[in-house]
Tab-separated table of C-alpha atoms and ligand atoms in Angstrom:
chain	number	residue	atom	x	y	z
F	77	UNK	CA	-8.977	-24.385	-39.485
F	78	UNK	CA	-11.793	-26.292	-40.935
F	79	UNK	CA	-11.951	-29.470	-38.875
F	80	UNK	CA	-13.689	-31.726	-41.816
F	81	UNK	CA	-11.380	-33.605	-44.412
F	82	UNK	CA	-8.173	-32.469	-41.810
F	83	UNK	CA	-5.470	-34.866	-40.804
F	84	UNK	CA	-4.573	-34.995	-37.053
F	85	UNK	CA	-2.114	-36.939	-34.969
F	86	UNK	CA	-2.851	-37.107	-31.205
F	87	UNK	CA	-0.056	-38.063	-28.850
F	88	UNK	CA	-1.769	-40.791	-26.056
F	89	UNK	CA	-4.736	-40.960	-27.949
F	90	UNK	CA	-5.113	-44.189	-26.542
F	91	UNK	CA	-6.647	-43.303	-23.070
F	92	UNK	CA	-8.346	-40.568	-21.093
F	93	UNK	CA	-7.952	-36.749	-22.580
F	94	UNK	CA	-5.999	-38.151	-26.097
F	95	UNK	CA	-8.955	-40.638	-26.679
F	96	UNK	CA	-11.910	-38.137	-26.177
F	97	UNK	CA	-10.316	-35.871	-28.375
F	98	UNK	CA	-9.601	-38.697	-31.163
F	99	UNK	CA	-12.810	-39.392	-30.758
F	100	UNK	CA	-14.608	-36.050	-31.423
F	101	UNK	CA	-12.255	-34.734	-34.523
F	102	UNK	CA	-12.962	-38.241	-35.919
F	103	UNK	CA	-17.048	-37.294	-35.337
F	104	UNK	CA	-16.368	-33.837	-36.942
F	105	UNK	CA	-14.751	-35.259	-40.190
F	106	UNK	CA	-11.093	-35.785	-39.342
F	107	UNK	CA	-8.899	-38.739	-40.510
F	108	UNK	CA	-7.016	-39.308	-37.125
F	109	UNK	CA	-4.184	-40.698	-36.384
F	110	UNK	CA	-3.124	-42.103	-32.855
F	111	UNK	CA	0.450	-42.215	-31.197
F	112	UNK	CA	0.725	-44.344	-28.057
F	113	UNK	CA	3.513	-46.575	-25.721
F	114	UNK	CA	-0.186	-48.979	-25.778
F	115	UNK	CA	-0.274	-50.551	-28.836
F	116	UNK	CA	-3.386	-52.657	-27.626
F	117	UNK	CA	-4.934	-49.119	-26.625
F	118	UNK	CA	-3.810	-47.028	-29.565
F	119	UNK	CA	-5.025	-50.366	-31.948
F	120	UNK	CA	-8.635	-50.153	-30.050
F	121	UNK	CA	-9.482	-46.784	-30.471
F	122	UNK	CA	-8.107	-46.368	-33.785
F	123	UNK	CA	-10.518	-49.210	-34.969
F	124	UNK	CA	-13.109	-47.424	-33.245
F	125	UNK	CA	-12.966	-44.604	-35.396
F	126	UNK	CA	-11.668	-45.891	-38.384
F	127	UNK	CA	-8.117	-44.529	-38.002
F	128	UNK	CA	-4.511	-45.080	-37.950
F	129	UNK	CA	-2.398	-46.068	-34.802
F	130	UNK	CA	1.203	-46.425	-34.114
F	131	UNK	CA	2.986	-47.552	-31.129
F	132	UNK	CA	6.203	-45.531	-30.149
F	133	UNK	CA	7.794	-43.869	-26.772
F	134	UNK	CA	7.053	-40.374	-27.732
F	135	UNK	CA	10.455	-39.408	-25.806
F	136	UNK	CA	12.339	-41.778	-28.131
F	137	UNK	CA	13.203	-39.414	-31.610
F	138	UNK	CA	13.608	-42.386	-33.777
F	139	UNK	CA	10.633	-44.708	-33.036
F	140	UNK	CA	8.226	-41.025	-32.836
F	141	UNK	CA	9.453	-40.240	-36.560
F	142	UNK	CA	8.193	-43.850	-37.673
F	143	UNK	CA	5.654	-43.302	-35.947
F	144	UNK	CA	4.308	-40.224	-37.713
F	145	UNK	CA	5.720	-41.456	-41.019
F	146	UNK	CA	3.499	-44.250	-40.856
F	147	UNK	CA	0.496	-42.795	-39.791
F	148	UNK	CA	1.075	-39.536	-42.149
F	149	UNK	CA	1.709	-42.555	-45.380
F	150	UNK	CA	-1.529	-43.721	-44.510
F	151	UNK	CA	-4.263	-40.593	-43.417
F	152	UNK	CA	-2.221	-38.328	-45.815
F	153	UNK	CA	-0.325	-35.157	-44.005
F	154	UNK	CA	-1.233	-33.664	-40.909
F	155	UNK	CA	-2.206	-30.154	-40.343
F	156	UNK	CA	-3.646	-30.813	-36.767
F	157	UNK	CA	-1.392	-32.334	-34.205
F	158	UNK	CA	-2.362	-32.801	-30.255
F	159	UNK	CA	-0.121	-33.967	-27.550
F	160	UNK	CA	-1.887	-35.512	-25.049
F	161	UNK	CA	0.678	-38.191	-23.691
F	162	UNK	CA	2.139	-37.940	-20.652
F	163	UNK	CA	2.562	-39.109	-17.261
F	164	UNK	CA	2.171	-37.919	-13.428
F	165	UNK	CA	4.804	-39.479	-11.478
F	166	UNK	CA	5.707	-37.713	-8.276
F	167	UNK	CA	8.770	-37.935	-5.870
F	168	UNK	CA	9.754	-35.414	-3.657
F	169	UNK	CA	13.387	-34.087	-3.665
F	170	UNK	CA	14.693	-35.461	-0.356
F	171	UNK	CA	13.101	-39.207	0.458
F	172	UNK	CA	11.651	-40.075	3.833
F	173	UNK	CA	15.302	-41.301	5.326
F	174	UNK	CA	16.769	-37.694	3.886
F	175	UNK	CA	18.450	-39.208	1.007
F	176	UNK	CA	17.888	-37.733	-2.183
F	177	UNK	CA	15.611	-39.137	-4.177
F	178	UNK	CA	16.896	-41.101	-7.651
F	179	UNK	CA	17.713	-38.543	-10.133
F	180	UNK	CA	15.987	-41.012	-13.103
F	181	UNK	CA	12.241	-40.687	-11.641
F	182	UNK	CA	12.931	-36.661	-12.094
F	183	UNK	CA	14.239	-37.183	-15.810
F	184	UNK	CA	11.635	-39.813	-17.168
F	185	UNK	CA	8.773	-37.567	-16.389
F	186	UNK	CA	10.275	-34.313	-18.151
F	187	UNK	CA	11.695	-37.004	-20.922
F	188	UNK	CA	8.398	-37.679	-21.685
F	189	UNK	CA	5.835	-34.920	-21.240
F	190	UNK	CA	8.452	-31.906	-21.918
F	191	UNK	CA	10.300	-33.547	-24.409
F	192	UNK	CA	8.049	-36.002	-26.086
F	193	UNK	CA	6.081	-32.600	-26.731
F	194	UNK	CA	8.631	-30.892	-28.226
F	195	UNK	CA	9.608	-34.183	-30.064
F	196	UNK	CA	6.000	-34.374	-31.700
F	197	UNK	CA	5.824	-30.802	-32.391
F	198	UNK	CA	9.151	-30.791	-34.309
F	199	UNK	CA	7.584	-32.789	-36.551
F	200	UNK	CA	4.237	-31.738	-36.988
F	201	UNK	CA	5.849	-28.508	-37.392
F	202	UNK	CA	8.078	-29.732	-39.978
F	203	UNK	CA	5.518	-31.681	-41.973
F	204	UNK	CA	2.889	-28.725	-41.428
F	205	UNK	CA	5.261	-26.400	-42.667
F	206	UNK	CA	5.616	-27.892	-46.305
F	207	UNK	CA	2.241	-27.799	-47.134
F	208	UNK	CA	0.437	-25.496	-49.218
F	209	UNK	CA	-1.922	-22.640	-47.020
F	210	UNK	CA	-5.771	-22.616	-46.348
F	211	UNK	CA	-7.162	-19.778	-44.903
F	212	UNK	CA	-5.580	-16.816	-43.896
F	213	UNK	CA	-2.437	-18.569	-44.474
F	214	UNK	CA	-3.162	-21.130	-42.037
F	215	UNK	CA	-0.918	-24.339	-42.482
F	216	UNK	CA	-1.360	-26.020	-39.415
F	217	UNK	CA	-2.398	-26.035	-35.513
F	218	UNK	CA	-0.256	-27.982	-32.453
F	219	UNK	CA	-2.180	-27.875	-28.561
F	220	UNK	CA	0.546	-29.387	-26.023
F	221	UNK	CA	-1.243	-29.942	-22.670
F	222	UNK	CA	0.713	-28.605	-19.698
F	223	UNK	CA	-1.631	-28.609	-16.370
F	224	UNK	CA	-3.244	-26.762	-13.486
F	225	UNK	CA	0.378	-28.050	-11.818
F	226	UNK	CA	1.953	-25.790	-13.888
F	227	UNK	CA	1.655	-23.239	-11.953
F	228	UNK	CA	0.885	-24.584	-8.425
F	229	UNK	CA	2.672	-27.553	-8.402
F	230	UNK	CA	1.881	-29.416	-5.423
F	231	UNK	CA	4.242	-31.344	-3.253
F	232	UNK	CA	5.596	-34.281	-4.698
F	233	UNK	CA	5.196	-32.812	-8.170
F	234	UNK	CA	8.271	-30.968	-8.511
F	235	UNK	CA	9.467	-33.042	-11.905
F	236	UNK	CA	5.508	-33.102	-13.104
F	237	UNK	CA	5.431	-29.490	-12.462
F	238	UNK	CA	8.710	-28.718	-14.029
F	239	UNK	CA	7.223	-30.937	-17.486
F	240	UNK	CA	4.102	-28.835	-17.183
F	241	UNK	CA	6.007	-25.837	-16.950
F	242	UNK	CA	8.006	-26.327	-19.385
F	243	UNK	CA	5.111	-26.828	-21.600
F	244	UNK	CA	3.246	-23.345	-20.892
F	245	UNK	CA	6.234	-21.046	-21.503
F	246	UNK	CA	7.032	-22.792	-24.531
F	247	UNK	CA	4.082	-21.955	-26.262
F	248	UNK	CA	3.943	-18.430	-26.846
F	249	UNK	CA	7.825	-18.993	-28.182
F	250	UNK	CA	6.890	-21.787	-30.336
F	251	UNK	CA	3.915	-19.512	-31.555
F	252	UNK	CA	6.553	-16.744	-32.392
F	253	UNK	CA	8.938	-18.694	-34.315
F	254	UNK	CA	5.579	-20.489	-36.238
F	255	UNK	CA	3.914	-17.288	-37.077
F	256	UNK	CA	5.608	-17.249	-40.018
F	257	UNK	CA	4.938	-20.898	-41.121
F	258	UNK	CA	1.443	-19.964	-40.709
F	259	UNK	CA	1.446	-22.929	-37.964
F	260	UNK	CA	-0.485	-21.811	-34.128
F	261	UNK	CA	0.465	-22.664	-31.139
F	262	UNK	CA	-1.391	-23.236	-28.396
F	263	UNK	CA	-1.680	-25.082	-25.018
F	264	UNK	CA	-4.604	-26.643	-22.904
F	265	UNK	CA	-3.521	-26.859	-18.877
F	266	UNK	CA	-6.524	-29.054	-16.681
F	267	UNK	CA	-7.462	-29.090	-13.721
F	268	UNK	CA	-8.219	-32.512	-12.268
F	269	UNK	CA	-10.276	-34.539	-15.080
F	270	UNK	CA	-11.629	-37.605	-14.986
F	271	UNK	CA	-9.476	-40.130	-16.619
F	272	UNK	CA	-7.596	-43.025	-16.044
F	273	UNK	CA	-4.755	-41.216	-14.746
F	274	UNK	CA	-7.014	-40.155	-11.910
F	275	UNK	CA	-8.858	-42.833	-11.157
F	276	UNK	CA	-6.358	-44.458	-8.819
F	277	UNK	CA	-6.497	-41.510	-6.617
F	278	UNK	CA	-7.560	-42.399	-3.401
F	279	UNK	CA	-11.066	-41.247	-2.674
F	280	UNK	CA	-10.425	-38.818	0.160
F	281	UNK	CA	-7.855	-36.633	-2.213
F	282	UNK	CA	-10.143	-37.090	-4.662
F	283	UNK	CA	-12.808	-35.367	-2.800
F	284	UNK	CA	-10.281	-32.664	-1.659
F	285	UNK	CA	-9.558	-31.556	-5.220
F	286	UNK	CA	-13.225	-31.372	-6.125
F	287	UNK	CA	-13.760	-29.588	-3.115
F	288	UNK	CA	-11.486	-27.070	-4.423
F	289	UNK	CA	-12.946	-27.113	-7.786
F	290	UNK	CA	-14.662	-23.704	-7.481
F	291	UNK	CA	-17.845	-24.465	-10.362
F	292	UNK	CA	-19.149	-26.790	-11.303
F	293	UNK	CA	-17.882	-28.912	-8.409
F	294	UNK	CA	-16.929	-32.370	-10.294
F	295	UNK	CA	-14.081	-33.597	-12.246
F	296	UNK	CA	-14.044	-32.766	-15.860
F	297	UNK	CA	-15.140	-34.762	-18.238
F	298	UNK	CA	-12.627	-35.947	-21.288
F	299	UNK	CA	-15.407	-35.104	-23.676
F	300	UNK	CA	-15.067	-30.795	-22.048
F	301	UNK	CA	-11.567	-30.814	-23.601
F	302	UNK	CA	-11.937	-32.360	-26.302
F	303	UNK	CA	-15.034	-29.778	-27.109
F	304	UNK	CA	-12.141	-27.165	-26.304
F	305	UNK	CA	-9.361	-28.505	-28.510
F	306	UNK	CA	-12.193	-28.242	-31.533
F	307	UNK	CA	-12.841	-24.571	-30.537
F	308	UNK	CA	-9.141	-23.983	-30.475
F	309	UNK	CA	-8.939	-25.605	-33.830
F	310	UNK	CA	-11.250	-23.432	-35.517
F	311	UNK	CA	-10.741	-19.995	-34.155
F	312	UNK	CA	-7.567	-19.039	-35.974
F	313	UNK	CA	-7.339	-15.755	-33.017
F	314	UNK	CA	-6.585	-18.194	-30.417
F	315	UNK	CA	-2.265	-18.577	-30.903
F	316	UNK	CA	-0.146	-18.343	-28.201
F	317	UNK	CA	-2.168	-18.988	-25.523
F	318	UNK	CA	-2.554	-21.149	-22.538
F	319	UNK	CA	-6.271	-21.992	-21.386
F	320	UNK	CA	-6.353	-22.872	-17.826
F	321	UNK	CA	-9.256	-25.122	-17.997
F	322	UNK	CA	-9.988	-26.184	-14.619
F	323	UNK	CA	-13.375	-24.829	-12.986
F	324	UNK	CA	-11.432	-22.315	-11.073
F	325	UNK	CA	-9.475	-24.893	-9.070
F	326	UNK	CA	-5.913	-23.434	-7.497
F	327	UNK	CA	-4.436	-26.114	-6.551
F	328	UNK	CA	-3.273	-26.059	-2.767
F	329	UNK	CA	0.518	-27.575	-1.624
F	330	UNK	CA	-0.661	-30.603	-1.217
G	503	NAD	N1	-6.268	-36.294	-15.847
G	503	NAD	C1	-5.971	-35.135	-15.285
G	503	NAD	O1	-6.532	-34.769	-14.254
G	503	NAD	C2	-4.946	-34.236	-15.916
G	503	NAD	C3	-4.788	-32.950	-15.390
G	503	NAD	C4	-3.855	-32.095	-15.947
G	503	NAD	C5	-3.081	-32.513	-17.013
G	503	NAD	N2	-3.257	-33.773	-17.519
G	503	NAD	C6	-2.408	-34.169	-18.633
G	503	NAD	O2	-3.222	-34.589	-19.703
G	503	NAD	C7	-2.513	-35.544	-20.500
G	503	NAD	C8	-3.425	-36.743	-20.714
G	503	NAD	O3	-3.667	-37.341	-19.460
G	503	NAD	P1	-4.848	-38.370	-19.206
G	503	NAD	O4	-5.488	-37.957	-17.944
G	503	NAD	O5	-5.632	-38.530	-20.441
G	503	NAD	O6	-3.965	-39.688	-18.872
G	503	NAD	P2	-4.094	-41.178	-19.391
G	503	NAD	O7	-3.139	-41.936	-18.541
G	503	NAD	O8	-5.516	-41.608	-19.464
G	503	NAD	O9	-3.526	-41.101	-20.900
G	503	NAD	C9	-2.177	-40.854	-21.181
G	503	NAD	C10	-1.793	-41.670	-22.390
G	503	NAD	O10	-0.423	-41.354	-22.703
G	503	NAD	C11	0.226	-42.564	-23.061
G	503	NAD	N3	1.671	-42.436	-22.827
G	503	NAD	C12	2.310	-42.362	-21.635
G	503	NAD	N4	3.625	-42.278	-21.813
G	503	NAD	C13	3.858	-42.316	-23.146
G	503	NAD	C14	5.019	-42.296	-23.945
G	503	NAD	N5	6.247	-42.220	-23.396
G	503	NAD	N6	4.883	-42.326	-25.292
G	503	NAD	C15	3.651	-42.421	-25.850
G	503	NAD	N7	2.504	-42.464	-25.144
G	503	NAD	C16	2.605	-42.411	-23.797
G	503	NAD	C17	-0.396	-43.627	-22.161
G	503	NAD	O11	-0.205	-44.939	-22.652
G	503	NAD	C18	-1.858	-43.199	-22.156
G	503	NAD	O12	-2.590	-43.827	-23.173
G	503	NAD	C19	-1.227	-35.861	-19.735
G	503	NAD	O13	-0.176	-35.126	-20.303
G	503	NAD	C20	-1.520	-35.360	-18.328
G	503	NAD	O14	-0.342	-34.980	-17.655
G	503	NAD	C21	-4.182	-34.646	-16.994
């Protein structure tokens, strides 16, 4: 897919990974479109590129479809759509005192990154799927980003991990059932980048994650995936896939 004259929505494109990328499709021609809870933050970075913002709980179906009708009324309809929102809240199963641990904290963080995915990408999909084909009968492209947790969760992230999860082996499935549509599927999963989400780490785990960074040994940089989300875009071979995208890091229990 040709990334100038497109129309993309990007889930949490108010901060970190969501931002970058708003920020480079915007740079390579793309009327953008950002979904975030921040309305300040999804208001900021929408004026900084000349875009379209609306505020919504991307786990909440009603305020989401506003959400994307407004933005889709005013950059026209999407064919690129990135989901980028989410949050890392941990909680172990049992709590310190052997109690376990409120259901709710579980739920909230699959509500949103598992099924504020699939809520964005039902509509995308939908709205993708009406439109007329480019190349190769191409209608559309969706990246959800899962994580490096996905697969070695460590502890404490059993409800991040799950989310994550969830978003990996939905891909190829959701890349099946699109094939037809002419609509890819694909998903990005990091490894520890360096965004707002991470900056409250404390330094020494900070250091022990870079440490297991194989190369280079750093954090990545918003800007990396955002470079990788336009490759994605254009190479129409890449469907079904998830990208571990992490500098080798396996991520240890904990
Ligand atoms: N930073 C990392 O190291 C890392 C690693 C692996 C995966 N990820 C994933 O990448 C994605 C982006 O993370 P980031 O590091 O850019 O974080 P970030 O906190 O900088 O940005 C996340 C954005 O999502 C928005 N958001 C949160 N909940 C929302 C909701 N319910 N509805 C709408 N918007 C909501 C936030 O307001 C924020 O602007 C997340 O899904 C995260 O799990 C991040």
């Amino acid at each position: 897919m040709e990334l100038k004259g497109q129309s993309a929505i990007i889930s949490g494109g108010g901060s970190g990974l969501g931002k970058a990328t708003a920020v480079h499709l915007a740079s390579k021609g793309c009327r953008v479109g950002i979904i975030d809870i921040n309305e300040t933050l999804a208001k900021d970075v929408a004026g900084q590129i000349s875009g379209s913002w609306a505020s919504c709980d991307i786990s909440n179906a009603e305020s989401t479809e506003e959400a994307f009708e407004k933005i889709q009324h005013e950059i026209g309809p999407i064919r690129i759509m990135i989901a980028c929102a989410g949050v890392a809240t941990g909680a172990k199963l049992i709590s310190k005192d052997g109690s376990p641990n409120n259901l709710e904290k579980f739920k909230r963080v699959i509500e949103i990154n598992l099924i504020g995915t699939i809520n964005c990408m039902r509509l995308a999909a939908a709205s993708m799927s009406s439109l007329d084909t480019v190349h190769e009968g191409e209608r559309g492209i969706m990246i959800g980003t899962a994580s490096a947790a996905a697969f070695e969760g460590q502890i404490g992230q059993c409800g991040y991990s799950a989310s994550k999860g969830g978003i990996a082996s939905m891909t190829l499935t959701l890349a099946r059932e699109l094939a037809r549509e002419g609509i890819r599927v694909n998903a990005i999963a990091p490894g520890l980048m360096d965004t707002p989400m991470t900056s409250g780490l404390p330094e020494p785990v900070l250091e022990s994650l870079i440490a297991k960074t194989l190369y280079p040994k750093r954090l990545g940089q918003s800007e990396e995936y955002a470079q990788l989300v336009e490759h994605i875009c254009v190479n129409r071979f890449i469907n079904g896939s998830v990208i571990r995208f992490d500098g080798a890091l396996r991520l240890e229990p904990k």
